[in-house]
Short mmCIF file of C-alpha atoms in Angstrom, two decimals:
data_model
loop_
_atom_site.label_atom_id
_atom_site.label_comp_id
_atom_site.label_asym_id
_atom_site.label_seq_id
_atom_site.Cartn_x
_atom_site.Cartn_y
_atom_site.Cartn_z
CA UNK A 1262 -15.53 15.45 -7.85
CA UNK A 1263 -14.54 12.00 -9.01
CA UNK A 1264 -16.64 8.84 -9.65
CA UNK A 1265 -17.41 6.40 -7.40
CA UNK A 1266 -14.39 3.57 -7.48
CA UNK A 1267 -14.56 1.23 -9.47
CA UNK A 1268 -16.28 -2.20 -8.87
CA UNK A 1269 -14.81 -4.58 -11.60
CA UNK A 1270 -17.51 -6.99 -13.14
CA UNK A 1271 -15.74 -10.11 -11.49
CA UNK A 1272 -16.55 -9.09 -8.36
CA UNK A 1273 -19.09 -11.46 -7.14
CA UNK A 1274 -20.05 -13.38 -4.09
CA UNK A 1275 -16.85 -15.46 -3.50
CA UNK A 1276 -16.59 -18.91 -3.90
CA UNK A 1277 -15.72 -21.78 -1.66
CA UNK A 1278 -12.02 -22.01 -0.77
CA UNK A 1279 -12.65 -25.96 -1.93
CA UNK A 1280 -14.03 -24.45 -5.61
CA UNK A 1281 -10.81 -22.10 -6.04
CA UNK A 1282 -7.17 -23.52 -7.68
CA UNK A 1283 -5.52 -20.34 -6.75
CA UNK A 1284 -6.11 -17.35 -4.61
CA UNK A 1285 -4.18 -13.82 -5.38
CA UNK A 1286 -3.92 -11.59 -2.25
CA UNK A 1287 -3.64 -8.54 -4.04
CA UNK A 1288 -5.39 -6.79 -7.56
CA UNK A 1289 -2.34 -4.88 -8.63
CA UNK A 1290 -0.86 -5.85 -11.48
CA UNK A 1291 1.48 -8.64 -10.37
CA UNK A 1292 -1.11 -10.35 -8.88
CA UNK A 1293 -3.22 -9.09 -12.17
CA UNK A 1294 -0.62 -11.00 -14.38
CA UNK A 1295 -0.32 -14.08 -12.67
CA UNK A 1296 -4.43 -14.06 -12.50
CA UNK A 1297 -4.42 -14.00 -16.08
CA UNK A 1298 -1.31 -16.18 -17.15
CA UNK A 1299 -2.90 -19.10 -14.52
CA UNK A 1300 -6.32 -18.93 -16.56
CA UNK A 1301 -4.74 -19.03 -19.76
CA UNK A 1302 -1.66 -21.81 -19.12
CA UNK A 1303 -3.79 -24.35 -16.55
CA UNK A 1304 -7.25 -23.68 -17.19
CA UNK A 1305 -7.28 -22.71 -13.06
CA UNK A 1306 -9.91 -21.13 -11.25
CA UNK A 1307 -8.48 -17.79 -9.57
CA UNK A 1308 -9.78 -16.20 -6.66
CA UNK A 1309 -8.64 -12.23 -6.27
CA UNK A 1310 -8.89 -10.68 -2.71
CA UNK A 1311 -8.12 -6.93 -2.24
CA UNK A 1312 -8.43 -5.01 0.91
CA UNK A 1313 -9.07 -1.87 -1.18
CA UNK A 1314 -12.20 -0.76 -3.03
CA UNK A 1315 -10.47 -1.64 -6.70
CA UNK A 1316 -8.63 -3.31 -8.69
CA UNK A 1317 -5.68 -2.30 -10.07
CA UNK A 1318 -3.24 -1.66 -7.41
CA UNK A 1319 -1.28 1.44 -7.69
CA UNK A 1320 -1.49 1.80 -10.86
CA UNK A 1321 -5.47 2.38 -10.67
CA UNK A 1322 -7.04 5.83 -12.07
CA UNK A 1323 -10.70 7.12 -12.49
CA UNK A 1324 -12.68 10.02 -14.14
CA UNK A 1325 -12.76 13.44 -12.66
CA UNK A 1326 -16.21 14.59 -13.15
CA UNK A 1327 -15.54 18.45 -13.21
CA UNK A 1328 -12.32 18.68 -14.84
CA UNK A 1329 -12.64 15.51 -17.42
CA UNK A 1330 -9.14 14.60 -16.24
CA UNK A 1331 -7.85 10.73 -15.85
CA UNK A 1332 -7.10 10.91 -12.15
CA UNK A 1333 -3.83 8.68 -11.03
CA UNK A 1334 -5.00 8.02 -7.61
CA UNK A 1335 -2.01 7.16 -6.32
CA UNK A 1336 0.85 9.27 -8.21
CA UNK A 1337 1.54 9.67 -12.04
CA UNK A 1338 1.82 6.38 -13.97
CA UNK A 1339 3.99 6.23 -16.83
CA UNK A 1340 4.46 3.09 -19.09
CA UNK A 1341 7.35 2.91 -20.79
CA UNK A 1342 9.27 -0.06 -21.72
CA UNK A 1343 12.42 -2.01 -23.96
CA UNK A 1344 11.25 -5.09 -22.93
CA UNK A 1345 9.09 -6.84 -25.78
CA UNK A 1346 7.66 -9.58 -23.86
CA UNK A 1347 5.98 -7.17 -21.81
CA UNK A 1348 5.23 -4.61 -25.17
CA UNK A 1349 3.38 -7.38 -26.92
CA UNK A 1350 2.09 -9.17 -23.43
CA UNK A 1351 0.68 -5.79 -21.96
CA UNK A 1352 -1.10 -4.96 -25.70
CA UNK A 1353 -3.33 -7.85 -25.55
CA UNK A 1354 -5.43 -5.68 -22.90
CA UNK A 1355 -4.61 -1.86 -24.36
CA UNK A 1356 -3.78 0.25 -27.10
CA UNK A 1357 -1.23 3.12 -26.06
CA UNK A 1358 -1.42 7.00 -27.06
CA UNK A 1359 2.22 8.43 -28.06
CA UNK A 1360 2.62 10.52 -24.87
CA UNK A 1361 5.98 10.99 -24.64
CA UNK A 1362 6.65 11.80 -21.00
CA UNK A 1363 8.79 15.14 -20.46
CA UNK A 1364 9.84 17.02 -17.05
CA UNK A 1365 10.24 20.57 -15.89
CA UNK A 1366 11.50 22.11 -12.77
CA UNK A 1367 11.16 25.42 -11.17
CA UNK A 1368 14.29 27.02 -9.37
CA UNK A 1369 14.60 30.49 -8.49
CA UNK A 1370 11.61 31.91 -10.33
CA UNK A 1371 12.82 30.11 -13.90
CA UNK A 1372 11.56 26.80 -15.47
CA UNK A 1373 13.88 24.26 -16.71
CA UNK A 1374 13.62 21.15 -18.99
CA UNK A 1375 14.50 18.03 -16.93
CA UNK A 1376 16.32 15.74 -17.05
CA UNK A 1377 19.69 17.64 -17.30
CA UNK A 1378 20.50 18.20 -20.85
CA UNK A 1379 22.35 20.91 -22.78
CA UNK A 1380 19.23 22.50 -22.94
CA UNK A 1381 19.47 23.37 -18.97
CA UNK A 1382 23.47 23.69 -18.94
CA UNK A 1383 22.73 26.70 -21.39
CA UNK A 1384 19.66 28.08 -19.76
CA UNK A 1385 21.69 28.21 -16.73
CA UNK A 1386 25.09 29.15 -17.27
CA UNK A 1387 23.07 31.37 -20.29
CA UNK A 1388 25.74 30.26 -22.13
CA UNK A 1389 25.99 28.79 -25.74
CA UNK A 1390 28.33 25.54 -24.80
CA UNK A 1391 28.74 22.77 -27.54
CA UNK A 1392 28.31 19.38 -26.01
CA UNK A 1393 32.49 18.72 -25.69
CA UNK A 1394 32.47 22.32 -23.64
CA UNK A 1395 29.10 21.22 -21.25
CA UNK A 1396 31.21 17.88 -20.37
CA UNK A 1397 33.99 19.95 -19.41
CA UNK A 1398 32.81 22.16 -17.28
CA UNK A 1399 30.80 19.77 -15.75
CA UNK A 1400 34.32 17.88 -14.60
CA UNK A 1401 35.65 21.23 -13.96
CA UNK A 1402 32.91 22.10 -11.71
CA UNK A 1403 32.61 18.24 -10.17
CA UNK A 1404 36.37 19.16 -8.41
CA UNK A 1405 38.10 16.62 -7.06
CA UNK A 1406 35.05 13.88 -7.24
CA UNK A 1407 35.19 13.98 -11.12
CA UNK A 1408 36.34 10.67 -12.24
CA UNK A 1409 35.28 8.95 -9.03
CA UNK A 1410 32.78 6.88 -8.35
CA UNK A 1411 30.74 7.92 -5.20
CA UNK A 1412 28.68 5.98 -2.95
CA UNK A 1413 26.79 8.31 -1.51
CA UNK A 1414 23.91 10.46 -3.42
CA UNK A 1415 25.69 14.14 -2.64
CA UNK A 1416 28.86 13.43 -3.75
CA UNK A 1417 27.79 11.09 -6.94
CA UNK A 1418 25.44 14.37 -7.81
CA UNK A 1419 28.29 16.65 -7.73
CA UNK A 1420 30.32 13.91 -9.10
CA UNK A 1421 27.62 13.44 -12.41
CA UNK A 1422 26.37 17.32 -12.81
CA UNK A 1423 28.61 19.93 -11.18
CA UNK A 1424 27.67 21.32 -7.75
CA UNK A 1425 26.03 24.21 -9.45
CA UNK A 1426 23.74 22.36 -10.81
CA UNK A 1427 23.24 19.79 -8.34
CA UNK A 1428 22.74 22.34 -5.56
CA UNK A 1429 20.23 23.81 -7.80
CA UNK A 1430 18.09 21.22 -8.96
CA UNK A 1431 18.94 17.75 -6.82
CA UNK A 1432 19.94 19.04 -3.44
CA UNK A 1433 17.23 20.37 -1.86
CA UNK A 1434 14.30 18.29 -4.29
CA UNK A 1435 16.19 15.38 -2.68
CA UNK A 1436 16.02 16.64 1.22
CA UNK A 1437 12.28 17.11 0.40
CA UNK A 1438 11.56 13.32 -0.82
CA UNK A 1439 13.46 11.61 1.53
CA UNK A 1440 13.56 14.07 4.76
CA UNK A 1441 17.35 13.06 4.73
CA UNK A 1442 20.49 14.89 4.46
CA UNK A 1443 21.41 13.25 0.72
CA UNK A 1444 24.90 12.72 2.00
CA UNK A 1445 23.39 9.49 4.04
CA UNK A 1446 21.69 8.41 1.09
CA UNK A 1447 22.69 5.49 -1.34
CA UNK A 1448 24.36 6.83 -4.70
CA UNK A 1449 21.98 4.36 -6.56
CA UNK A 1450 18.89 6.63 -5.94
CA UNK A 1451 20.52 9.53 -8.61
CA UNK A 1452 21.88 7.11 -10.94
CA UNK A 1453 18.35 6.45 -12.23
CA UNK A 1454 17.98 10.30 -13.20
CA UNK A 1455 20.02 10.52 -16.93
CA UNK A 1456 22.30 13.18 -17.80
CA UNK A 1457 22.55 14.70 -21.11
CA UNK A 1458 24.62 16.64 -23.43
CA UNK A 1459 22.57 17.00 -26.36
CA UNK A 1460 18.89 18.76 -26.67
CA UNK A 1461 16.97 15.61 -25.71
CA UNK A 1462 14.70 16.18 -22.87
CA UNK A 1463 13.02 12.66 -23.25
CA UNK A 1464 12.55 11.58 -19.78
CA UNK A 1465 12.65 8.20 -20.46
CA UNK A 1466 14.79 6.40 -23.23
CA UNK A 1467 12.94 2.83 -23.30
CA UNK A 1468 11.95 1.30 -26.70
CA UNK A 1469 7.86 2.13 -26.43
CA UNK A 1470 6.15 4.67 -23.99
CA UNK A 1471 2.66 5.68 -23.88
CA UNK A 1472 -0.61 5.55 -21.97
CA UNK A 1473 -3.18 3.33 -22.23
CA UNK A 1474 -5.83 4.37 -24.33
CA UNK A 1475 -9.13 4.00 -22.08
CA UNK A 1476 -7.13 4.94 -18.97
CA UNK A 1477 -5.57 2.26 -16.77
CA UNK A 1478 -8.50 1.11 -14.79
CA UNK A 1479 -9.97 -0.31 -18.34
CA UNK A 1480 -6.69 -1.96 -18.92
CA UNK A 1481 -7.13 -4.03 -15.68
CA UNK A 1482 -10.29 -4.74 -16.15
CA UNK A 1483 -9.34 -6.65 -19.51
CA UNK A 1484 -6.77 -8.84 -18.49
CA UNK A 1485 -9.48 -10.68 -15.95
CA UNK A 1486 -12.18 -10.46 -17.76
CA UNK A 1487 -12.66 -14.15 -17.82
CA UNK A 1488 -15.45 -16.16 -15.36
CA UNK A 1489 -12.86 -18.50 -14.03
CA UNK A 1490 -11.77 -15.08 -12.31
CA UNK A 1491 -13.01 -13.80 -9.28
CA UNK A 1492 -12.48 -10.78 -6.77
CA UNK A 1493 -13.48 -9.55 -3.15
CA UNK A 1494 -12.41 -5.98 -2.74
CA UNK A 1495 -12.62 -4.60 0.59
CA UNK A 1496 -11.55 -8.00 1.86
CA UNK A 1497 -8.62 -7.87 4.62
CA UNK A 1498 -6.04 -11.15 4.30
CA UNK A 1499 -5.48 -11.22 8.06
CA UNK A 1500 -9.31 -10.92 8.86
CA UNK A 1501 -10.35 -13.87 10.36
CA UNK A 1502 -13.71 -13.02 9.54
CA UNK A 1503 -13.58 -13.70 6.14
CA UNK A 1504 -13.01 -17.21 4.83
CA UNK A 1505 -9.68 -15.96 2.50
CA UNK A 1506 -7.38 -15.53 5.50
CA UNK A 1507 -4.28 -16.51 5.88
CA UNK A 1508 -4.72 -19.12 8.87
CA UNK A 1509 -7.83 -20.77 6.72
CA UNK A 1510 -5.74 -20.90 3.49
CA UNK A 1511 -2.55 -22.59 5.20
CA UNK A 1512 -5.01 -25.08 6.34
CA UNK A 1513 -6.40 -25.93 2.91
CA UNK A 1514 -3.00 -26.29 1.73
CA UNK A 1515 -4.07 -23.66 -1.10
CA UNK A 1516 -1.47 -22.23 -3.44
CA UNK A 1517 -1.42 -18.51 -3.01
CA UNK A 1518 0.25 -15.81 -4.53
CA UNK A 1519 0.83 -12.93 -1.84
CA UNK A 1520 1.76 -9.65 -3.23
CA UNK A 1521 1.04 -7.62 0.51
CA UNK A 1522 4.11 -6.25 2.39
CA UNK A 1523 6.40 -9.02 3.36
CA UNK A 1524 6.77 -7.92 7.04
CA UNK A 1525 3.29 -7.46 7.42
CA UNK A 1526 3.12 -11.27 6.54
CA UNK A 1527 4.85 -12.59 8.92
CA UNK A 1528 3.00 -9.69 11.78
CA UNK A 1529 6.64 -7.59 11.99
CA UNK A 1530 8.01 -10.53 14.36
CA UNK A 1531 11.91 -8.94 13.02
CA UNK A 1532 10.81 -5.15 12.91
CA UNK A 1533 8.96 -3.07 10.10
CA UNK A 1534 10.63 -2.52 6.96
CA UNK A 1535 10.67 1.14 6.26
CA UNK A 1536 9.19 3.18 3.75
CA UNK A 1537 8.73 6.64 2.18
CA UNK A 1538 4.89 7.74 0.85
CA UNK A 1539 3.61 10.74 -0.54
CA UNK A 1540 0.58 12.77 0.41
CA UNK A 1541 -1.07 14.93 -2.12
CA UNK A 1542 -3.09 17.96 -1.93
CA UNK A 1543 -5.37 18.93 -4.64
CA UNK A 1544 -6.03 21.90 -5.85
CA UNK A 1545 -8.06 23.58 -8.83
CA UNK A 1546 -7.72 26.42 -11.12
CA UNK A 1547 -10.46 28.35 -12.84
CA UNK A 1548 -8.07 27.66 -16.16
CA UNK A 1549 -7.64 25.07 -18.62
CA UNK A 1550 -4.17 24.96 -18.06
CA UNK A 1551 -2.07 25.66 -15.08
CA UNK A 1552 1.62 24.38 -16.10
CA UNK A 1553 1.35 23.47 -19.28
CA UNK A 1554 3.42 20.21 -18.59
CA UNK A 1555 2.00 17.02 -16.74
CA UNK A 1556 4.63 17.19 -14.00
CA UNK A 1557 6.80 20.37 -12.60
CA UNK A 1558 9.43 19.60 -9.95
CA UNK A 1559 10.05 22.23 -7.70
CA UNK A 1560 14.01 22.44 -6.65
CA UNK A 1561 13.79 24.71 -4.46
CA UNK A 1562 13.78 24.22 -0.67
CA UNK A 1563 11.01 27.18 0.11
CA UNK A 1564 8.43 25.18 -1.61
CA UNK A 1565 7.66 22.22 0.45
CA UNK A 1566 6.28 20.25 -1.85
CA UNK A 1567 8.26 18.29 -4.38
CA UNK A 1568 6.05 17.98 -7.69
CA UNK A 1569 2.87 19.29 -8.98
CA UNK A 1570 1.06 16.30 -11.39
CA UNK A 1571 -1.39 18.25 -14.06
CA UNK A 1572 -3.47 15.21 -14.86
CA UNK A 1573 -5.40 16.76 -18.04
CA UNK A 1574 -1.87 17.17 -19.79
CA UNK A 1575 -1.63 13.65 -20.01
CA UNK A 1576 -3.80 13.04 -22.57
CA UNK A 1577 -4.37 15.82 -24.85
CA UNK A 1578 -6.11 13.59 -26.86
CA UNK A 1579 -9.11 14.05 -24.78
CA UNK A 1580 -8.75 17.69 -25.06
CA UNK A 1581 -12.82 17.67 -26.29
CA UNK A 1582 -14.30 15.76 -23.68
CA UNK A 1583 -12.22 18.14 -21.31
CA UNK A 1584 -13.70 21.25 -19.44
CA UNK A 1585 -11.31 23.89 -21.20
CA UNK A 1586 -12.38 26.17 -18.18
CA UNK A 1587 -11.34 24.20 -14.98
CA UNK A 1588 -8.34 22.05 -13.97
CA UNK A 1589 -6.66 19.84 -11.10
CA UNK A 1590 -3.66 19.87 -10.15
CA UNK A 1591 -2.07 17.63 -7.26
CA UNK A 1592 0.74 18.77 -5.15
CA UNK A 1593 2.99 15.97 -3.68
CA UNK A 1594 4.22 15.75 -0.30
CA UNK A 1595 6.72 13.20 0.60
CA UNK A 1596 7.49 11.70 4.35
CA UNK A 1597 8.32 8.43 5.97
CA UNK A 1598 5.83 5.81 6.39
CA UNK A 1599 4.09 4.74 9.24
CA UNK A 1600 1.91 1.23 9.49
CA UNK A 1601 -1.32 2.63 8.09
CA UNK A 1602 0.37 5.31 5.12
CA UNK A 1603 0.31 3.55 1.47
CA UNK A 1604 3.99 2.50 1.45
CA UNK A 1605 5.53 4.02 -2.23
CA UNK A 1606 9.19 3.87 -2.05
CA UNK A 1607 11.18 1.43 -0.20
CA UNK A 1608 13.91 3.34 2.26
CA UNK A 1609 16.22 0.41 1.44
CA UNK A 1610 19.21 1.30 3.68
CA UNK A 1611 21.59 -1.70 4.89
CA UNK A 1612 19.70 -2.48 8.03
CA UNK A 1613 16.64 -2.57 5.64
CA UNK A 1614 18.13 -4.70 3.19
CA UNK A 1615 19.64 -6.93 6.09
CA UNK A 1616 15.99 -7.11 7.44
CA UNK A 1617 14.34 -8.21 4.34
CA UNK A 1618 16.93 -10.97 3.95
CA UNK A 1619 15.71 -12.52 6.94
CA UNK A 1620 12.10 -12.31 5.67
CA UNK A 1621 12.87 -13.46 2.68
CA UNK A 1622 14.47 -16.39 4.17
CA UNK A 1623 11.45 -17.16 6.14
CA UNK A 1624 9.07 -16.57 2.60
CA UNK A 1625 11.00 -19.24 1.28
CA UNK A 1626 9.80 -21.42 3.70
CA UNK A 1627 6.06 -20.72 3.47
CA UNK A 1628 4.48 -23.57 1.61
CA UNK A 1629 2.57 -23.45 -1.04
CA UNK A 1630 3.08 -19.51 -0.89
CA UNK A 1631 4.60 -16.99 -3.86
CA UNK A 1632 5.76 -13.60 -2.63
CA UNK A 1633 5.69 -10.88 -5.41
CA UNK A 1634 5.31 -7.63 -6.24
CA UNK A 1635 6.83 -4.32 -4.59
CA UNK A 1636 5.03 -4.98 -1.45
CA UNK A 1637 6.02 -9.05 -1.72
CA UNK A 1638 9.53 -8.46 -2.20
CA UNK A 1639 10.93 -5.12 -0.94
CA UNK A 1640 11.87 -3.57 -3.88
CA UNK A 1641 10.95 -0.70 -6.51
CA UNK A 1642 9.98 -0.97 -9.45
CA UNK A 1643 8.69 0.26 -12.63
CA UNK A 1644 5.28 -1.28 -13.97
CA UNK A 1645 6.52 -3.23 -16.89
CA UNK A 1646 9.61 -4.79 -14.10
CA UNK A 1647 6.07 -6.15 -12.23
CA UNK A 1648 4.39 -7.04 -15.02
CA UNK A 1649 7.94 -9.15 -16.28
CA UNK A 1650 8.53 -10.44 -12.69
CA UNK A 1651 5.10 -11.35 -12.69
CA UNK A 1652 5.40 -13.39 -16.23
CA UNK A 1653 8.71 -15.02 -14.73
CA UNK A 1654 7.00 -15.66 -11.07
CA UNK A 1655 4.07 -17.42 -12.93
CA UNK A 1656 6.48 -19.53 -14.99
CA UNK A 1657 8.92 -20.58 -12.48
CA UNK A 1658 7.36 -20.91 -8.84
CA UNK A 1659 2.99 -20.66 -9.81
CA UNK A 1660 2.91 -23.12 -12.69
CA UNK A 1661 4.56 -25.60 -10.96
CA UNK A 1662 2.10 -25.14 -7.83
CA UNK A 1663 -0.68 -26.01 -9.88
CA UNK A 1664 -0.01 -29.71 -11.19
#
């Protein structure tokens, strides 16, 4: 039901290694960014090389035939930022709707607004609690972890909502995503979900938020849209065969910015770096509208799936070119990673982190070599962190590379 993927217009018969300035192993957007910013700052001649079928990374989406839903083909995308380099740097290639991005969760038969606000401490308790009552029953019900500062994501839940409400919306959403009792997991995982005591059910709380207008694939598209650019998709960094490989790019002393998994780099010579990814299972209704929200979590532990995405509620905008009789909806499963999954979210325990340190070490001594991106450098993050670390990267460690 969805169109073919996408083959951007700079992908043409690659050039010489000899004719290239700078090859990018990797279309997502850091590699994207520093693409661009090398054209525009040093006039350089950028070679792109992708072992998918398109551009764009994670962050790349296409047309559902049927449904006339913007398909995220690996997960939701949301942009939302504070920064203003990045606002003003990312509109150069897109205009952005005014989605505001808002979350509900099932638990026990019952929808919720998420993230926790007064909203769901009333619907809960069905209570009528001013925002100085909601904090105190929330320390009251936090025991004798209110006022601490857990390091661990059980206690810091109970510590930040009450074990009501964690144990009713965190507890068992959390086994789900990371298959791990949440009392072995870092704190820092639940500090990135907000807690509220006013009405506000704004997921996120940066300065600007929206989609981009076309759809994100479009977006891409624009910032290389330039003939010193060039890409080979379906082109392996490690193959041999082809004349972008690692081995043949060392040799030609090429400066290369590598945004592929770190360990992967150097052929897991210390161990693999570990990883959580999602599967997703599609399904579609003979309705417009299934949710009625983009996202619903599901907190409960019988439902073994974590999230449902509704990709037409995205952009109501488009409600005319939509079919108002059919929609898709994507379940998401979430597991650890093996070698061939799409790695998402990076495990990051202390033997993780003490692994990566080592690689990174041994990045730093790659000539001629800049290691970016989530893959690059072990780390999450949100798209406008890539597209900033990808600004700073280019600045600091490409530029110089270049002459």
């Amino acid at each position: 039901m969805q169109t073919a993927a996408h083959t951007t217009a700079a992908e043409v018969t690659a050039p010489r290694i000899e004719d290239v300035d700078l090859v990018v192993v990797g279309a997502g957007l850091f590699g994207l960014t520093v693409a661009q910013q090398a054209v525009e700052h040093a006039g350089a001649r950028v070679h792109i090389i992708d072992v998918r079928d398109h551009i764009g990374g994670n962050a790349y989406s296409y047309m559902d035939e049927e449904t006339g839903a913007e398909i995220h083909k690996y997960g939701a995308h949301l942009f939302h930022t504070s920064n203003k380099r990045v606002w003003e740097y990312v509109n150069r290639f897109t205009s952005f709707t005014d989605y505001v991005h808002r979350v509900y969760a099932t638990h026990d038969g019952e929808v919720y607004p998420l993230p926790i606000n007064l909203g769901t401490i009333n619907q809960f308790f069905h209570a009528h609690y001013t925002p100085a009552e909601a904090r105190a029953l929330i320390e009251e019900q936090a025991g004798e972890l209110a006022g601490t500062d857990p390091t661990n994501l059980n206690d810091k839940g109970i510590q930040l909502i009450g074990r009501p409400l964690y144990e009713a919306f965190i507890k068992n959403y959390t086994g789900k995503q990371w298959q791990t009792d949440p009392a072995e997991l870092p704190a820092a995982i639940i500090k990135r979900l907000p807690v509220r005591f006013n009405y506000d059910n704004r997921y996120f709380k940066d300065t600007w938020e929206g989609l981009p207008t076309d759809g994100y694939t479009a977006w891409m598209e624009r910032m290389i849209d330039d003939e010193r650019i060039s890409v080979s998709l379906n082109t392996d960094f490690f193959d041999t065969d082809q004349p972008f490989n690692r081995e043949a790019l060392s040799a030609a002393g090429k400066p290369v910015v590598y945004t592929g998994p770190v360990d992967r780099y150097f052929d897991y010579e210390l161990g693999d770096l570990k990883w959580r990814t999602v599967d997703f299972k599609e399904v579609r209704y003979d309705e417009g509208d299934h949710f009625g929200c983009p996202v619903m979590n599901f907190s409960d532990a019988d439902v073994p799936y974590t999230r449902a995405i509704e990709f037409k509620n995205f952009n109501p905008e488009r409600a005319e070119s939509q079919n108002p009789n059919r929609t898709v909806v994507w379940e998401e499963y979430s597991r650890f990673a093996k070698r061939d999954d799409e790695p998402y979210y990076p495990v990051n325990t202390e033997a993780d982190k003490a692994l990566y340190a080592q690689y990174e070490a041994r990045a730093a001594e790659v000539p001629n070599t800049v290691f970016g991106g989530r893959l690059g450098t072990y780390k999450y993050y949100d798209m406008h962190n890539v597209i900033d670390t990808a600004l700073t990267a280019y600045e600091n460690a490409v530029a110089p590379l270049l002459g």
